[in-house]
Coordinates of C-alpha atoms in Angstrom, one line a residue:
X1 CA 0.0 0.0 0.0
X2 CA 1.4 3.3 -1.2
X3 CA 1.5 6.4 1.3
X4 CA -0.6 9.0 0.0
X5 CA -1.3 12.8 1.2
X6 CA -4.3 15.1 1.7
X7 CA -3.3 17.9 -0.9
X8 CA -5.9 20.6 -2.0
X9 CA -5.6 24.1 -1.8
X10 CA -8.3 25.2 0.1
X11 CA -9.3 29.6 -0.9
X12 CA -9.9 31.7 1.5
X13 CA -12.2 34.5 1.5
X14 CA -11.5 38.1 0.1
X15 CA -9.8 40.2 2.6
X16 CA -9.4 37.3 5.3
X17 CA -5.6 36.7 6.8
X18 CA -3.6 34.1 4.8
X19 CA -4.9 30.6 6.0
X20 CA -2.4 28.4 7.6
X21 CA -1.1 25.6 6.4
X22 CA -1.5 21.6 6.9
X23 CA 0.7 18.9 5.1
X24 CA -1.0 15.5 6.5
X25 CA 0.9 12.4 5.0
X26 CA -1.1 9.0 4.7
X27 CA 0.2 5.7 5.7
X28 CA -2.1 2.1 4.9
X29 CA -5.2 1.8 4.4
X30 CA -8.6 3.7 2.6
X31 CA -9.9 4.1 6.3
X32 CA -6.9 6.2 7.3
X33 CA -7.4 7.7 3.7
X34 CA -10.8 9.3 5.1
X35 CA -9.6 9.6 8.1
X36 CA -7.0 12.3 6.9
X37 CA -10.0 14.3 4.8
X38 CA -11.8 14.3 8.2
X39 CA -8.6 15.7 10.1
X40 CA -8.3 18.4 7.0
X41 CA -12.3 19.0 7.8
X42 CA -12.2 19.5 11.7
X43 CA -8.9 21.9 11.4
X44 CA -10.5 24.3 8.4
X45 CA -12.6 26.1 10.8
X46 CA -9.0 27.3 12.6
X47 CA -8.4 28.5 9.3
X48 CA -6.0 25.2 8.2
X49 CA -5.6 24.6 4.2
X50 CA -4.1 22.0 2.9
X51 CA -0.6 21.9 0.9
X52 CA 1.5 19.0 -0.9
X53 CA 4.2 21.3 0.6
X54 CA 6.2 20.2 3.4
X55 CA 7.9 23.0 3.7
X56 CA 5.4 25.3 3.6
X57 CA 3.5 23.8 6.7
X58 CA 3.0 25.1 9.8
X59 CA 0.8 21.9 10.8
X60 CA 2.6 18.8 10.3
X61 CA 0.7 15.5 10.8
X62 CA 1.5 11.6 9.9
X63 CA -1.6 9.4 9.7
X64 CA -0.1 6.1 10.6
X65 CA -0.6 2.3 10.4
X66 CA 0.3 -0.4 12.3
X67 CA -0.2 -3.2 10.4
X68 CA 3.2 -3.8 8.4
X69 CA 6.3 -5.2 10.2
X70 CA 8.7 -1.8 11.2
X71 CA 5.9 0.9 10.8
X72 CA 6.7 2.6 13.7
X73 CA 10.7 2.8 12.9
X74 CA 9.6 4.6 9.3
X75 CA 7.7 6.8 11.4
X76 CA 10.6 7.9 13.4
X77 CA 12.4 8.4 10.0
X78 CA 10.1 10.3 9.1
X79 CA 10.1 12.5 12.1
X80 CA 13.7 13.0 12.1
X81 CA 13.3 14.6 8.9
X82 CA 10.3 16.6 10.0
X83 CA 12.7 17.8 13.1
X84 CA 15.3 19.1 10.8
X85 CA 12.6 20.8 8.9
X86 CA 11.0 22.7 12.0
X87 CA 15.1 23.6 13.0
X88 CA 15.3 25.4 9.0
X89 CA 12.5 26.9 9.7
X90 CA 13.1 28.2 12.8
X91 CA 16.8 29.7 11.9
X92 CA 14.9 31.1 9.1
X93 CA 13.1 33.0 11.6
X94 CA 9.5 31.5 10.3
X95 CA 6.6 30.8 12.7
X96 CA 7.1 27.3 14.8
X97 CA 6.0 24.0 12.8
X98 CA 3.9 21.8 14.8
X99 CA 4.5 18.1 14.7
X100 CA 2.0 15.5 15.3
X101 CA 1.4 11.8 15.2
X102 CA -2.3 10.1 14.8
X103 CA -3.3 6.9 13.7
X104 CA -2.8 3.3 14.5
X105 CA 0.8 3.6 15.5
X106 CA -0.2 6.2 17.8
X107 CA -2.5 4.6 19.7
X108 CA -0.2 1.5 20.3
X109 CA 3.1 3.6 20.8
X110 CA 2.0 6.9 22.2
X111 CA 3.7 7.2 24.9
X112 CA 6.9 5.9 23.3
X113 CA 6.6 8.4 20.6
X114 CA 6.9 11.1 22.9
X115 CA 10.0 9.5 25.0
X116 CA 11.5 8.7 21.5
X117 CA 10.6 11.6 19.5
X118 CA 10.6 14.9 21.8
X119 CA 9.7 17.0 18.6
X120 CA 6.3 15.7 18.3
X121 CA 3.7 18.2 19.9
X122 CA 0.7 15.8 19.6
X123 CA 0.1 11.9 19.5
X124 CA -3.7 11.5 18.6
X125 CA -5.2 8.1 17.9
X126 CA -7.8 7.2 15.7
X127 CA -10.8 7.0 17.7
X128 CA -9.9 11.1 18.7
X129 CA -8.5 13.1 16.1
X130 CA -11.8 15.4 16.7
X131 CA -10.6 16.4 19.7
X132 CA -7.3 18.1 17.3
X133 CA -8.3 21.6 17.7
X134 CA -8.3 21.7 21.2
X135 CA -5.1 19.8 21.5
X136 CA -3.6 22.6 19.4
X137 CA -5.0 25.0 21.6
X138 CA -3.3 23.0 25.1
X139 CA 0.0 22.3 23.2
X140 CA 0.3 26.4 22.5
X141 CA 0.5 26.3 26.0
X142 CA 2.6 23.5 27.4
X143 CA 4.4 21.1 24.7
X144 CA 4.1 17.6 25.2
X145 CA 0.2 16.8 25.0
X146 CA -0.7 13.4 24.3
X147 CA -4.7 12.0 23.5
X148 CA -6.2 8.4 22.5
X149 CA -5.7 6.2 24.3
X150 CA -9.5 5.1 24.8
X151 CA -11.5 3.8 22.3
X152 CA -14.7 5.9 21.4
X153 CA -15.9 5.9 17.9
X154 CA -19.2 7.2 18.8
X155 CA -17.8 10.7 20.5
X156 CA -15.4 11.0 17.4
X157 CA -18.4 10.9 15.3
X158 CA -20.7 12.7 17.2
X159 CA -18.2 15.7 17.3
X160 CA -18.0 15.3 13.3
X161 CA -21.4 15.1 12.7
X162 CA -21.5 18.4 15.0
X163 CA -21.0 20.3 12.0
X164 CA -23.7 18.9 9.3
X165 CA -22.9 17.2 6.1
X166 CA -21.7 20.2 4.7
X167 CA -18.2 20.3 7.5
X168 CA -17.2 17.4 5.3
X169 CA -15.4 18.7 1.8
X170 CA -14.3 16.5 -1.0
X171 CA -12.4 17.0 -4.3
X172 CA -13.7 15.0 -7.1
X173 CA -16.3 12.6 -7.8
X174 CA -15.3 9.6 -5.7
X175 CA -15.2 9.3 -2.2
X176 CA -14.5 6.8 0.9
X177 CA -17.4 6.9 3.6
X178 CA -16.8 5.0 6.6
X179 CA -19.3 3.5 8.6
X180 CA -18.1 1.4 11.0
X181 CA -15.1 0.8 12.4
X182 CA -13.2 -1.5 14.8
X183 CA -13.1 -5.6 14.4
X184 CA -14.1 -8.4 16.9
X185 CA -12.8 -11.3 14.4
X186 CA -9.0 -11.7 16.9
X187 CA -6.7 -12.7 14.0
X188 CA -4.1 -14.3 15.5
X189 CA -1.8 -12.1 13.0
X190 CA -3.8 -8.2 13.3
X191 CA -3.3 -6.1 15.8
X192 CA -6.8 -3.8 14.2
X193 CA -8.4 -5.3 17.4
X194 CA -5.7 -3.5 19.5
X195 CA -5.8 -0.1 17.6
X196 CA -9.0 0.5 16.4
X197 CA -10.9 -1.6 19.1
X198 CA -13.9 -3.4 19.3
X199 CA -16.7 -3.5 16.5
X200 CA -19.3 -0.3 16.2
X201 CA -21.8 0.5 13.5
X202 CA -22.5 4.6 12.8
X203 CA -26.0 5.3 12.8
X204 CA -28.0 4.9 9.4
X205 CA -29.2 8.3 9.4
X206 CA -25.5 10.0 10.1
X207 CA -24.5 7.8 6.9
X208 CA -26.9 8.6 4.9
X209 CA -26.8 12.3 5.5
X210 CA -23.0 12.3 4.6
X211 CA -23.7 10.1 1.8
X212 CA -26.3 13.5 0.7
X213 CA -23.8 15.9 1.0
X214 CA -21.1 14.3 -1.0
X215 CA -23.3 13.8 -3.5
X216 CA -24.5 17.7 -3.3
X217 CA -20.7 18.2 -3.9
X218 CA -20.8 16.0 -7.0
X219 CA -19.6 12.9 -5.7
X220 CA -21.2 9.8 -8.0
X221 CA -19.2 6.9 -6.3
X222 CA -18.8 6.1 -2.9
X223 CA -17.0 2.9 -0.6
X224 CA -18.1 2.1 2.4
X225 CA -15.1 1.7 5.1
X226 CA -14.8 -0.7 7.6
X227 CA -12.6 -2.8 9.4
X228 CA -14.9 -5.2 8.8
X229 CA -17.4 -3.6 6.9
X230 CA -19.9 -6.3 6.3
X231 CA -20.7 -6.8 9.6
X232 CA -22.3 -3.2 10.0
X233 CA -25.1 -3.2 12.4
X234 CA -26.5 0.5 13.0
X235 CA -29.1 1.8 14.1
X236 CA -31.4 2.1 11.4
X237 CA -34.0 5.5 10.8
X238 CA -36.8 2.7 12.2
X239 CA -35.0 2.2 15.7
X240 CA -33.7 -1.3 14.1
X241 CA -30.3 -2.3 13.7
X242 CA -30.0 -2.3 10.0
X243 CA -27.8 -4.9 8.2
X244 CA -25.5 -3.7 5.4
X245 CA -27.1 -5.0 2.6
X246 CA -30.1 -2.4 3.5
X247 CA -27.9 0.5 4.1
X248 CA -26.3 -0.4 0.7
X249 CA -30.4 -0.1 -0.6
X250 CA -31.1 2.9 1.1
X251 CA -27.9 4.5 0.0
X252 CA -28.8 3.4 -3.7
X253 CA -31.8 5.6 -3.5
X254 CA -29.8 8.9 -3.1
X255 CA -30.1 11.1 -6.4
X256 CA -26.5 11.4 -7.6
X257 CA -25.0 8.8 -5.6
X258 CA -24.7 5.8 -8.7
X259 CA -22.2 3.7 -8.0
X260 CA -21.7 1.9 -4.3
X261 CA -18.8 -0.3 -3.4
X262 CA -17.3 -1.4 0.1
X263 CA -14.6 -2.7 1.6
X264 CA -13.3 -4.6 4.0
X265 CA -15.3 -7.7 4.3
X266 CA -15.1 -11.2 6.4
X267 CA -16.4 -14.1 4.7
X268 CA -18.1 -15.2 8.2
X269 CA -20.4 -12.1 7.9
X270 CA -21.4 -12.4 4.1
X271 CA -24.9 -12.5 4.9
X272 CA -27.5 -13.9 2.4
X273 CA -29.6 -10.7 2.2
X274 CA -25.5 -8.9 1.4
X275 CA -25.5 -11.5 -1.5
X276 CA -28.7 -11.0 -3.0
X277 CA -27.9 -7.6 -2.7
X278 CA -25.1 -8.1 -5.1
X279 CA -27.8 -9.5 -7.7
X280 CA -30.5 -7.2 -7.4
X281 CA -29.3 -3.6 -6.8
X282 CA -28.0 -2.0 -9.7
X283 CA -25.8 0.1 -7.8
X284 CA -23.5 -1.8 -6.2
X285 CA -20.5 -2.7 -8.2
X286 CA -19.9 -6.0 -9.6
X287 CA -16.3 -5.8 -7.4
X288 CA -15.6 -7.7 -4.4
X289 CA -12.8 -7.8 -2.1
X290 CA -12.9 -10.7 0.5
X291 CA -9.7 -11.6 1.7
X292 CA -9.1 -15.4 2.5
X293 CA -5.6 -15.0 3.7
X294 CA -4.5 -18.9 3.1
X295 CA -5.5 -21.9 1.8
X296 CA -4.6 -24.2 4.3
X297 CA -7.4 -25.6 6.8
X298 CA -4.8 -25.5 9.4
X299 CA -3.2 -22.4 8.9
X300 CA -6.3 -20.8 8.9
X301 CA -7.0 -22.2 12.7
X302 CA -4.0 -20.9 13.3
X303 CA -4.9 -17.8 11.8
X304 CA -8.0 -17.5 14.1
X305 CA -10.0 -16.9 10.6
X306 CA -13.4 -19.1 12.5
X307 CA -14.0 -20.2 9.0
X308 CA -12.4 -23.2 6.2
X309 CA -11.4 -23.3 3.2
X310 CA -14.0 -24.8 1.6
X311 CA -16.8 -22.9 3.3
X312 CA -14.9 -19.6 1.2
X313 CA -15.2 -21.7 -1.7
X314 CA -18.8 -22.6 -1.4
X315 CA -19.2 -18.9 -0.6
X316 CA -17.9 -17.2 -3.6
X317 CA -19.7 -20.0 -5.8
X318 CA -23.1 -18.4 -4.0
X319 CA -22.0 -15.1 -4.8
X320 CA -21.2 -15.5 -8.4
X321 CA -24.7 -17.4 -8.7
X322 CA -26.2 -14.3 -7.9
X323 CA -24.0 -11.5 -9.6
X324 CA -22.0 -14.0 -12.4
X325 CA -20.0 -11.0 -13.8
X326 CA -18.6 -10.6 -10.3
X327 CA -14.7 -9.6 -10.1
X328 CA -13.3 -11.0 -6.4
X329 CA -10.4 -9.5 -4.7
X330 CA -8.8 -11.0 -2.1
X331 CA -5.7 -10.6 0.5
X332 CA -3.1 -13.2 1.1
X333 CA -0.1 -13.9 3.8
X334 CA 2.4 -16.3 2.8
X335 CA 5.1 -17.8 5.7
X336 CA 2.2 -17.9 8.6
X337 CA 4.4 -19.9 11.3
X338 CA 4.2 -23.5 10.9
X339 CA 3.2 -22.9 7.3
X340 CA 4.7 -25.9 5.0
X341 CA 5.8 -26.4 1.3
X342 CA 2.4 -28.8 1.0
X343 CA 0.2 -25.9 2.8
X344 CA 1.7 -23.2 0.7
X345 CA 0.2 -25.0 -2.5
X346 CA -2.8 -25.6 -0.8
X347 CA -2.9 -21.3 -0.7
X348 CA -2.2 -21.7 -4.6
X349 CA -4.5 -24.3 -5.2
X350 CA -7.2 -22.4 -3.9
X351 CA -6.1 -19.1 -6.0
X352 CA -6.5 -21.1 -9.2
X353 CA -10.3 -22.6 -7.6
X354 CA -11.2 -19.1 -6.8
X355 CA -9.4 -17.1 -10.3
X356 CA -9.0 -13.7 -8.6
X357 CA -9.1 -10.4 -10.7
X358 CA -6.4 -8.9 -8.3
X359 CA -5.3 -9.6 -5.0
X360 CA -2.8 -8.1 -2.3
X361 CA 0.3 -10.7 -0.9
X362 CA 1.8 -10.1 2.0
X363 CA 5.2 -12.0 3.1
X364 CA 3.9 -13.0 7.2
X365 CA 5.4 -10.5 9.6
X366 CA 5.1 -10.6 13.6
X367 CA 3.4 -8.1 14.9
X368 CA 4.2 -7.5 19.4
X369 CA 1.3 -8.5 21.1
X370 CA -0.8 -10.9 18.4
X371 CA -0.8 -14.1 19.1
X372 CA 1.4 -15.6 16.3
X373 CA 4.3 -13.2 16.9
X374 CA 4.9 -16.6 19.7
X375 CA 4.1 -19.4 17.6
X376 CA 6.4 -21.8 16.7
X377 CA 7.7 -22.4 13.3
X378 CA 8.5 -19.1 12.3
X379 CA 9.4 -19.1 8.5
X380 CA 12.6 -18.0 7.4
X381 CA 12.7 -15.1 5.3
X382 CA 14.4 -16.6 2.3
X383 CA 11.5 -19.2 2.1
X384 CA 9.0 -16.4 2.5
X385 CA 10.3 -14.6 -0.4
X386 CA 10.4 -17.6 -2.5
X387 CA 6.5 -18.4 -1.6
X388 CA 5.7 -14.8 -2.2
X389 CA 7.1 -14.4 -5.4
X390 CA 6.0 -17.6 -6.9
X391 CA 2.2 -16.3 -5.3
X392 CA 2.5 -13.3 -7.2
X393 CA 3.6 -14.6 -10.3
X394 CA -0.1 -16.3 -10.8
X395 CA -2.0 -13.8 -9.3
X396 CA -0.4 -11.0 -11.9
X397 CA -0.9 -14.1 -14.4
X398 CA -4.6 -14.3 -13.5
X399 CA -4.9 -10.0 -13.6
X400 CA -3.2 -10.0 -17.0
X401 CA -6.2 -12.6 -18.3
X402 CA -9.2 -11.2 -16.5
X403 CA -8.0 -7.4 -17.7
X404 CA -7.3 -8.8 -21.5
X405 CA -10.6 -10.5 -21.2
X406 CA -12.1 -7.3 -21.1
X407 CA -11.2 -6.2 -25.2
X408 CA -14.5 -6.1 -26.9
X409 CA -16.5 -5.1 -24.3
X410 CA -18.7 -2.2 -23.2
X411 CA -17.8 -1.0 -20.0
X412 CA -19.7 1.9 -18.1
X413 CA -16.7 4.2 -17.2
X414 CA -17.1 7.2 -14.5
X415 CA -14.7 9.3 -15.9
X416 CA -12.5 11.1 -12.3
X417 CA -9.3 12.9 -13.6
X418 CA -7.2 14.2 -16.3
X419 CA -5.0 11.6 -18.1
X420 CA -1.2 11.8 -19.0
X421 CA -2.1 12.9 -22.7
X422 CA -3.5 16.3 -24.4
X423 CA -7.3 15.3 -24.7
X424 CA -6.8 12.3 -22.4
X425 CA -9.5 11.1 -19.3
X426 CA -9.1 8.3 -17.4
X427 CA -11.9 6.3 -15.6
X428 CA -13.2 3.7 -12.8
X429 CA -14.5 0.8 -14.5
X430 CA -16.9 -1.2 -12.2
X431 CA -14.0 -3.4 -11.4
X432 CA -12.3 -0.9 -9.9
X433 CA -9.8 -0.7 -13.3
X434 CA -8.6 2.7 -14.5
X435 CA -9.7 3.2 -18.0
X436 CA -7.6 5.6 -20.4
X437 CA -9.5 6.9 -22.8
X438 CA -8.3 9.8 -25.1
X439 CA -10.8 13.0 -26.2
X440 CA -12.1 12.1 -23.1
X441 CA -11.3 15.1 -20.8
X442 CA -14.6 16.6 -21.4
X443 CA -16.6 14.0 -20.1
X444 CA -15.0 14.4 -16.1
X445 CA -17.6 13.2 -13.5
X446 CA -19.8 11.8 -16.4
X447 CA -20.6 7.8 -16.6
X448 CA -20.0 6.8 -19.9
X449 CA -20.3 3.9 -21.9
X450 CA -16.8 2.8 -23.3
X451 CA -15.6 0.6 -25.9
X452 CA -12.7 -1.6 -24.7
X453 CA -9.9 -1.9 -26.7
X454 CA -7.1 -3.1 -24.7
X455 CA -6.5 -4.7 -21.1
X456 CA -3.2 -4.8 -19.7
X457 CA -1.6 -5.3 -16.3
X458 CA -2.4 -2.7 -14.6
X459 CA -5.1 -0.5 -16.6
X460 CA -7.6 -0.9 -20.0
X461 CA -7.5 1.3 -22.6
X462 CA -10.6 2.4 -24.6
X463 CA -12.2 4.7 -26.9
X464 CA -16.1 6.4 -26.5
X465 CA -18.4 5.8 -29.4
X466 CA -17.9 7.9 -32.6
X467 CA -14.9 8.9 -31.6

C-alpha cells in the first residue's frame, strides 16, 4: 500500500488573513485515507488549508498504520526529517511548525513516541482526532500533549457530525465513507483489534446524511469503510439495527450517488440478504474484495480466521450465482508460522479454484502482542520470499487474463481525472480498473459507456463511441 497525502488548496475568503497551512501524509489503508479528509475538515474552521508542501507547513501531521512489520521505525524516520525541517524553519526566523502523530501507531506507541521523539507536539489516535483543535489549543500552551488512548468511535463521530454534512469537503467525484469501524474477528496475526478496538456500526441516518452531501458536492461513487465492513449493524432510521445489505439499498436511492462499493469484508459475515444484494441492486459494483488470507485448513485455525477453506469456496460460488459477472479481490499472507511447502500449494490451489481479478500478498510478519508473533515455526525469510514471489507470479498471471478478457466489451466508465495525454481522461470501470480513454477530458464526472480496446496489467484502454 502506497502512502498518500491530503493535498488541496483550500481559498480563503477576500480580505481574510492568509490561511495556515496543513501537510497530512497518509500511511495504509482507505480508512486512514478518510480519516486524513476528516482531520483536514475538523482543522478548516481554525483556518488550516491543505498543501502538498512540506515545507510550507505550519501543521505537520503523519496518519499512521500499524499493520506492516517496522511501521513505527519509518515513522521515526520520518520524524527526524520533520525535526530538521522545523530547525530550518526556525533559523529562518518563520513561525514554529507543529509536529504530530495520529493513527494506528499512535494509539499502540503513544507514549513511546513522545519518549523517543521529543519533537512531536501531539500523539492523537484514531478514535480522537476530533478532539485536534483543542489539543492545538493546550500544546500552544505547554508542549508535550498526548490523547487516545480510549477507544470511542461514537464521540469521534458525534463531534463530526457536530457540524452537518456540509463540515465534510471533497475534491472529485469519488469518495470513501466509513461507517463502521473497529473488528471483533482476533486474527491471531492483526493487531486492528488492539488499535481500532472493538466493532461499532455509525447510525443509518449520520451515513446517509453524509452520503447526501457528498453527492451535493458531485460525488457519483462512494466505498463504504470498515474494518470489517460487512458486519455493520447501526441503528437504522426505524429504531432497528439495519444490516449492510439495507444501508447499501437505502444509500442506492440517493439522487446522484450511482455507484456503491465497500470494503473490507469477512467471509463469516457475508450475509444472504449482502449476497442478493449483489444481484438485485443495480448500484452496487460487480467488485468484491474478500480476503481469504491462506489456503490451508490448518493455517487458517492458526490464523484464528473461524471459517475453512471450503466454506470460502462454497461462498464465492453463492455469490457469483447471484452476480456471475462478479470480479473478487482478495488478501493473502504467505510464511504464517508453521506454514509448510504442502500448505503453501494448498494457498495456490485455492487461488486457481477461486481465479481472482487482483489480490494483495503479504510475506507474514510478527506483529508484538498478536498471538502468532509466539508461535512456533516461524518461516525464514528466504522461504518467505520464495512463496511470495511464486504467489504473485499467478495472481499477476490471473490480472493479466481477466484485464485482456475485457477487449471487446462495453464498459460503463465514471470518468475522475485528467490523463497523462492532451485530450486524455481516465476512468473507474466497475471493477475498480482505470480506464484511459483519449478526447475524453470533457466527459469528467460523467458515466459513460466505453468501448474496450485493450487490457493490460495494470489498466484498459478504450475509446467512446464515434470517436
Amino acid at each position: 500500500m502506497s502512502d498518500t497525502l491530503i493535498a488541496s488548496e483550500v481559498g480563503t475568503a477576500a480580505g481574510s488573513a492568509p490561511p495556515k497551512r496543513l501537510f497530512i501524509k497518509t500511511y495504509g489503508c482507505q480508512m486512514n485515507v478518510y480519516d486524513s479528509e476528516r482531520m483536514a475538515d475538523v482543522l478548516r474552521p481554525l483556518g488550516y488549508a491543505t498543501t502538498d508542501e512540506v515545507e510550507a507547513a505550519d501543521f505537520v501531521i503523519l496518519n499512521t498504520c500499524h499493520i506492516r512489520e517496522k511501521a513505527a521505525e519509518k515513522i521515526y524516520s520520518e520524524l527526524g526529517k520533520m525535526r530538521q525541517l522545523r530547525e530550518r524553519k526556525m533559523a529562518r526566523g518563520e513561525a514554529r511548525m507543529t509536529i504530530a502523530v495520529a493513527g494506528c501507531v499512535a494509539q499502540a506507541e503513544g507514549e513511546e513516541i513522545m519518549l523517543r521523539a521529543p519533537a512531536v507536539d501531539i500523539v492523537v489516535g484514531p478514535q480522537a482526532y476530533h478532539q485536534l483543535p483543542e489539543l492545538l489549543t493546550r500544546t500552544a500552551r505547554s508542549r508535550g500533549e498526548r490523547i487516545g488512548a480510549d477507544f470511542a468511535p461514537n464521540e469521534k463521530f458525534d463531534a463530526l457530525n457536530a457540524g452537518g454534512p456540509s463540515l465534510r469537503e471533497v475534491k472529485g467525484y469519488a469518495a470513501f465513507l466509513t461507517v463502521q469501524e473497529g473488528c471483533d474477528k482476533f486474527c491471531s496475526f492483526c493487531v486492528v483489534p488492539y488499535t481500532r478496538g472493538a466493532e461499532w456500526s455509525r447510525p443509518v441516518a449520520d451515513v446517509l446524511a453524509e452520503a447526501r452531501g457528498l453527492a451535493d458536492q458531485g460525488v457519483r461513487e462512494v466505498t463504504l469503510l470498515g474494518q470489517n465492513v460487512n458486519a455493520y449493524d447501526g441503528e437504522g432510521t426505524d429504531g432497528k439495527l439495519w444490516t449492510l445489505a439495507r444501508l447499501v439499498r437505502a444509500l442506492a436511492e440517493i439522487p446522484g450517488l450511482d455507484r456503491i462499493r465497500y470494503t473490507t469484508s469477512h467471509p463469516n459475515d457475508m450475509s444472504d440478504d449482502l449476497i442478493a444484494a449483489h444481484g438485485e441492486v443495480e448500484a452496487l459494483m460487480p467488485y468484491l474484495h474478500l480476503p481469504v488470507q491462506a489456503g490451508s485448513d490448518r493455517i487458517l485455525r492458526l490464523m484464528n480466521r473461524k471459517h475453512g477453506r471450503q466454506k470460502y469456496i462454497d461462498l464465492i460460488g453463492r455469490i457469483r450465482e447471484a452476480r456471475p459477472d462478479l470480479a473478487l479481490a482478495g488478501d493473502m499472507i504467505v510464511g504464517f508460522p508453521g506454514e509448510t511447502d504442502r500448505e503453501f500449494e494448498d494457498t495456490l490451489d485455492l487461488v486457481r479454484q477461486v481465479n481472482y481479478a487482483a489480490c494483495f500478498s503479504f510475506m507474514y510478519s510478527a506483529r508484538p502482542g498478536t498471538p502468532a508473533a509466539t508461535l512456533p515455526g516461524q518461516v525464514p525469510g528466504e522461504v518467505m520470499k520464495s512463496r511470495l514471489a511464486a504467489l504473485q507470479a499467478l495472481l499477476i498471471e490471473q490480472q493479466i487474463a481477466f484485464n485482456a478478457h475485457q477487449a471487446g466489451r462495453t464498459l460503463n466508465v465514471l470518468f475522475d481525472r485528467k490523463g497523462r495525454h492532451p485530450g486524455q481522461a481516465v476512468g473507474r470501470s466497475p471493477y475498480l480498473q482505470s480506464v484511459h480513454v483519449d478526447g475524453a477530458d470533457q466527459l469528467l464526472g460523467q458515466i459513460v459507456p466505453v468501448r474496450i480496446e485493450q487490457g493490460n496489467q495494470n489498466s484498459l484502454k478504450g475509446s467512446l463511441f464515434g470517436a
